[in-house]
């Protein structure tokens, strides 16, 4: 047993980084093994805390909590390693002092990184953005399918993935189509020739909306007579859809139906026109 203990002690005392003089930074195998054991114990404790806190949460809240908890795990591991090494006699003052300038540079470089993380925690906590929300950002519409601690990912109507740094949600105006409820109001603008029967136009538009698949019956579609335009009487058909992510297809089908209905009832959709009057002057110029 004495021989075994001597071998183990010799293994633990094996120097990986030796000190040039007393008080300098040094590292041996025992310090590394102790740090690994401390991380394992910390992981088990953190896992138990996580299970305790998430046992009554639904799946959506669990995913949000996991994202935040992972970030704090890394902080706990760093603190545990520093405490273990310092309590084992490893002097970290020299290495921390020598790395101060490096840490400052890294801090400046990681500003956006930490802004993304803080914004991600804010989004997850205040529920300003949820999975399956439909958002519009810089003219691009996407359905959110994943919210991470640093980035949010959305699928666009062209089946492309939009990766959004989370800090942009705190700096820019983001349209959330489904924040309050999944239903959204859409509209189609149409103009008819002067002299057209406006009541007939209103009836035809409402019939097209009522018969269109994907348009909700409640709230009911309605028509507004917007303006007497330069070349047309301007109308707008307003309707509600449950999934605004596919509303371009619904709008396209509605336009086909409106065009067919107008043709059948001889309602003309005019194109812009201008009357040019030329007056001949009696005075001739050279």
mmCIF file of C-alpha atoms in Angstrom, residues 13-199:
data_model
loop_
_atom_site.group_PDB
_atom_site.id
_atom_site.type_symbol
_atom_site.label_atom_id
_atom_site.label_comp_id
_atom_site.label_asym_id
_atom_site.label_seq_id
_atom_site.Cartn_x
_atom_site.Cartn_y
_atom_site.Cartn_z
ATOM 1 C CA UNK A 13 2.817 15.658 -8.291
ATOM 2 C CA UNK A 14 3.981 15.288 -11.875
ATOM 3 C CA UNK A 15 4.597 18.823 -13.104
ATOM 4 C CA UNK A 16 3.018 19.813 -16.399
ATOM 5 C CA UNK A 17 3.984 23.478 -16.083
ATOM 6 C CA UNK A 18 6.833 24.039 -13.667
ATOM 7 C CA UNK A 19 7.574 27.248 -11.770
ATOM 8 C CA UNK A 20 10.896 29.012 -12.307
ATOM 9 C CA UNK A 21 10.843 30.299 -8.758
ATOM 10 C CA UNK A 22 8.565 29.967 -5.718
ATOM 11 C CA UNK A 23 5.281 31.823 -6.139
ATOM 12 C CA UNK A 24 5.214 31.560 -9.945
ATOM 13 C CA UNK A 25 2.371 29.868 -11.749
ATOM 14 C CA UNK A 26 2.670 26.082 -11.831
ATOM 15 C CA UNK A 27 0.405 23.209 -12.815
ATOM 16 C CA UNK A 28 0.645 19.508 -12.111
ATOM 17 C CA UNK A 29 -1.431 16.423 -12.879
ATOM 18 C CA UNK A 30 -3.209 16.552 -9.504
ATOM 19 C CA UNK A 31 -4.562 20.032 -10.232
ATOM 20 C CA UNK A 32 -5.994 18.908 -13.587
ATOM 21 C CA UNK A 33 -7.624 15.796 -12.095
ATOM 22 C CA UNK A 34 -9.076 17.871 -9.266
ATOM 23 C CA UNK A 35 -10.453 20.416 -11.746
ATOM 24 C CA UNK A 36 -12.035 17.640 -13.834
ATOM 25 C CA UNK A 37 -13.651 16.103 -10.725
ATOM 26 C CA UNK A 38 -14.952 19.537 -9.698
ATOM 27 C CA UNK A 39 -16.503 20.051 -13.155
ATOM 28 C CA UNK A 40 -18.158 16.612 -12.988
ATOM 29 C CA UNK A 41 -19.604 17.356 -9.540
ATOM 30 C CA UNK A 42 -20.742 20.813 -10.685
ATOM 31 C CA UNK A 43 -22.399 19.248 -13.750
ATOM 32 C CA UNK A 44 -24.320 16.781 -11.584
ATOM 33 C CA UNK A 45 -25.420 19.553 -9.219
ATOM 34 C CA UNK A 46 -26.493 21.797 -12.110
ATOM 35 C CA UNK A 47 -28.374 18.917 -13.726
ATOM 36 C CA UNK A 48 -30.248 18.304 -10.486
ATOM 37 C CA UNK A 49 -31.105 22.009 -10.164
ATOM 38 C CA UNK A 50 -32.316 22.023 -13.776
ATOM 39 C CA UNK A 51 -34.599 19.017 -13.222
ATOM 40 C CA UNK A 52 -35.962 20.575 -10.049
ATOM 41 C CA UNK A 53 -36.777 23.877 -11.741
ATOM 42 C CA UNK A 54 -38.206 22.426 -14.973
ATOM 43 C CA UNK A 55 -40.301 19.584 -13.615
ATOM 44 C CA UNK A 56 -43.542 21.603 -13.860
ATOM 45 C CA UNK A 57 -42.712 23.484 -17.084
ATOM 46 C CA UNK A 58 -44.222 22.696 -20.471
ATOM 47 C CA UNK A 59 -41.994 21.834 -23.440
ATOM 48 C CA UNK A 60 -41.844 25.407 -24.793
ATOM 49 C CA UNK A 61 -40.723 26.870 -21.463
ATOM 50 C CA UNK A 62 -38.225 24.029 -21.015
ATOM 51 C CA UNK A 63 -36.551 24.883 -24.321
ATOM 52 C CA UNK A 64 -36.285 28.539 -23.309
ATOM 53 C CA UNK A 65 -34.886 27.624 -19.891
ATOM 54 C CA UNK A 66 -32.313 25.277 -21.469
ATOM 55 C CA UNK A 67 -30.946 28.072 -23.663
ATOM 56 C CA UNK A 68 -30.478 30.400 -20.699
ATOM 57 C CA UNK A 69 -29.196 27.647 -18.390
ATOM 58 C CA UNK A 70 -26.460 26.592 -20.844
ATOM 59 C CA UNK A 71 -24.997 30.085 -20.741
ATOM 60 C CA UNK A 72 -24.854 30.108 -16.933
ATOM 61 C CA UNK A 73 -23.340 26.607 -16.951
ATOM 62 C CA UNK A 74 -20.236 27.930 -18.692
ATOM 63 C CA UNK A 75 -19.907 30.739 -16.144
ATOM 64 C CA UNK A 76 -20.226 28.257 -13.250
ATOM 65 C CA UNK A 77 -17.579 25.967 -14.768
ATOM 66 C CA UNK A 78 -15.091 28.830 -15.112
ATOM 67 C CA UNK A 79 -15.695 29.946 -11.516
ATOM 68 C CA UNK A 80 -15.339 26.367 -10.219
ATOM 69 C CA UNK A 81 -12.030 25.857 -12.049
ATOM 70 C CA UNK A 82 -10.622 29.124 -10.703
ATOM 71 C CA UNK A 83 -11.698 28.298 -7.133
ATOM 72 C CA UNK A 84 -10.308 24.741 -7.272
ATOM 73 C CA UNK A 85 -6.946 25.773 -8.708
ATOM 74 C CA UNK A 86 -6.600 28.691 -6.308
ATOM 75 C CA UNK A 87 -7.499 26.558 -3.260
ATOM 76 C CA UNK A 88 -4.977 23.906 -4.406
ATOM 77 C CA UNK A 89 -2.146 26.390 -4.144
ATOM 78 C CA UNK A 90 -1.951 27.452 -7.761
ATOM 79 C CA UNK A 91 -1.198 31.167 -7.905
ATOM 80 C CA UNK A 92 -3.324 32.608 -10.717
ATOM 81 C CA UNK A 93 -2.337 36.224 -10.072
ATOM 82 C CA UNK A 94 0.601 36.185 -12.459
ATOM 83 C CA UNK A 95 -1.260 34.616 -15.349
ATOM 84 C CA UNK A 96 -4.313 36.858 -14.873
ATOM 85 C CA UNK A 97 -2.117 39.966 -14.736
ATOM 86 C CA UNK A 98 -0.214 38.942 -17.853
ATOM 87 C CA UNK A 99 -3.487 38.274 -19.678
ATOM 88 C CA UNK A 100 -5.189 41.537 -18.679
ATOM 89 C CA UNK A 101 -4.470 43.253 -22.004
ATOM 90 C CA UNK A 102 -5.622 40.141 -23.874
ATOM 91 C CA UNK A 103 -8.865 40.060 -21.900
ATOM 92 C CA UNK A 104 -9.510 43.731 -22.708
ATOM 93 C CA UNK A 105 -9.035 43.043 -26.417
ATOM 94 C CA UNK A 106 -11.273 39.994 -26.261
ATOM 95 C CA UNK A 107 -13.879 42.068 -24.399
ATOM 96 C CA UNK A 108 -14.051 44.624 -27.207
ATOM 97 C CA UNK A 109 -14.195 41.868 -29.817
ATOM 98 C CA UNK A 110 -17.023 40.078 -28.003
ATOM 99 C CA UNK A 111 -19.267 43.113 -27.479
ATOM 100 C CA UNK A 112 -21.766 42.035 -30.157
ATOM 101 C CA UNK A 113 -21.561 38.456 -28.899
ATOM 102 C CA UNK A 114 -22.634 39.443 -25.405
ATOM 103 C CA UNK A 115 -25.241 41.868 -26.771
ATOM 104 C CA UNK A 116 -26.742 38.941 -28.675
ATOM 105 C CA UNK A 117 -26.769 36.797 -25.543
ATOM 106 C CA UNK A 118 -28.390 39.482 -23.382
ATOM 107 C CA UNK A 119 -30.975 40.141 -26.097
ATOM 108 C CA UNK A 120 -31.600 36.399 -26.396
ATOM 109 C CA UNK A 121 -32.236 36.116 -22.656
ATOM 110 C CA UNK A 122 -34.585 39.126 -22.856
ATOM 111 C CA UNK A 123 -36.522 37.576 -25.745
ATOM 112 C CA UNK A 124 -36.861 34.246 -23.958
ATOM 113 C CA UNK A 125 -37.922 35.789 -20.648
ATOM 114 C CA UNK A 126 -40.443 38.409 -21.812
ATOM 115 C CA UNK A 127 -41.821 36.164 -24.620
ATOM 116 C CA UNK A 128 -41.698 38.976 -27.172
ATOM 117 C CA UNK A 129 -40.915 36.334 -29.788
ATOM 118 C CA UNK A 130 -42.080 32.730 -29.901
ATOM 119 C CA UNK A 131 -41.488 29.725 -32.132
ATOM 120 C CA UNK A 132 -43.945 29.714 -35.105
ATOM 121 C CA UNK A 133 -44.336 33.507 -34.950
ATOM 122 C CA UNK A 134 -44.357 35.147 -38.374
ATOM 123 C CA UNK A 135 -42.081 38.178 -38.519
ATOM 124 C CA UNK A 136 -41.054 40.765 -41.078
ATOM 125 C CA UNK A 137 -37.586 42.262 -41.004
ATOM 126 C CA UNK A 138 -36.075 44.499 -43.692
ATOM 127 C CA UNK A 139 -38.805 43.474 -46.123
ATOM 128 C CA UNK A 140 -38.283 39.732 -45.570
ATOM 129 C CA UNK A 141 -41.046 37.612 -44.064
ATOM 130 C CA UNK A 142 -40.222 34.429 -42.181
ATOM 131 C CA UNK A 143 -41.662 31.907 -39.753
ATOM 132 C CA UNK A 144 -39.553 31.471 -36.604
ATOM 133 C CA UNK A 145 -38.569 27.840 -36.051
ATOM 134 C CA UNK A 146 -35.732 28.183 -33.536
ATOM 135 C CA UNK A 147 -34.727 30.726 -30.883
ATOM 136 C CA UNK A 148 -31.185 30.297 -29.617
ATOM 137 C CA UNK A 149 -29.273 32.275 -27.057
ATOM 138 C CA UNK A 150 -27.313 34.214 -29.696
ATOM 139 C CA UNK A 151 -29.377 33.968 -32.883
ATOM 140 C CA UNK A 152 -32.936 33.430 -34.035
ATOM 141 C CA UNK A 153 -33.681 31.382 -37.136
ATOM 142 C CA UNK A 154 -36.667 31.762 -39.438
ATOM 143 C CA UNK A 155 -37.699 30.080 -42.680
ATOM 144 C CA UNK A 156 -38.683 32.469 -45.473
ATOM 145 C CA UNK A 157 -41.408 32.036 -48.068
ATOM 146 C CA UNK A 158 -38.680 30.986 -50.512
ATOM 147 C CA UNK A 159 -37.688 28.146 -48.158
ATOM 148 C CA UNK A 160 -34.459 29.900 -47.178
ATOM 149 C CA UNK A 161 -33.178 30.159 -43.624
ATOM 150 C CA UNK A 162 -32.924 33.663 -42.192
ATOM 151 C CA UNK A 163 -30.356 33.848 -39.355
ATOM 152 C CA UNK A 164 -30.960 36.968 -37.248
ATOM 153 C CA UNK A 165 -28.558 38.120 -34.484
ATOM 154 C CA UNK A 166 -30.693 38.642 -31.395
ATOM 155 C CA UNK A 167 -29.446 42.168 -30.671
ATOM 156 C CA UNK A 168 -31.230 43.375 -33.829
ATOM 157 C CA UNK A 169 -34.574 42.693 -32.116
ATOM 158 C CA UNK A 170 -33.670 45.363 -29.546
ATOM 159 C CA UNK A 171 -32.287 47.875 -32.056
ATOM 160 C CA UNK A 172 -34.701 47.668 -34.990
ATOM 161 C CA UNK A 173 -38.451 47.638 -35.482
ATOM 162 C CA UNK A 174 -39.601 44.096 -36.164
ATOM 163 C CA UNK A 175 -43.135 43.363 -37.364
ATOM 164 C CA UNK A 176 -44.599 40.358 -35.575
ATOM 165 C CA UNK A 177 -47.707 39.266 -37.494
ATOM 166 C CA UNK A 178 -48.841 36.752 -34.893
ATOM 167 C CA UNK A 179 -47.887 38.316 -31.536
ATOM 168 C CA UNK A 180 -51.499 38.740 -30.390
ATOM 169 C CA UNK A 181 -53.204 35.947 -32.368
ATOM 170 C CA UNK A 182 -52.585 33.904 -35.534
ATOM 171 C CA UNK A 183 -55.176 35.785 -37.607
ATOM 172 C CA UNK A 184 -54.029 38.735 -39.723
ATOM 173 C CA UNK A 185 -55.867 41.177 -41.973
ATOM 174 C CA UNK A 186 -54.766 41.412 -45.600
ATOM 175 C CA UNK A 187 -56.026 43.477 -48.511
ATOM 176 C CA UNK A 188 -56.090 43.659 -52.294
ATOM 177 C CA UNK A 189 -56.221 46.974 -54.142
ATOM 178 C CA UNK A 190 -58.190 47.192 -57.385
ATOM 179 C CA UNK A 191 -59.350 50.017 -59.637
ATOM 180 C CA UNK A 192 -62.356 50.093 -62.000
ATOM 181 C CA UNK A 193 -63.240 52.453 -64.798
ATOM 182 C CA UNK A 194 -65.272 55.601 -64.140
ATOM 183 C CA UNK A 195 -68.948 54.945 -64.779
ATOM 184 C CA UNK A 196 -68.825 51.402 -63.334
ATOM 185 C CA UNK A 197 -71.610 50.248 -60.995
ATOM 186 C CA UNK A 198 -69.922 50.627 -57.606
ATOM 187 C CA UNK A 199 -72.452 48.431 -55.791
#
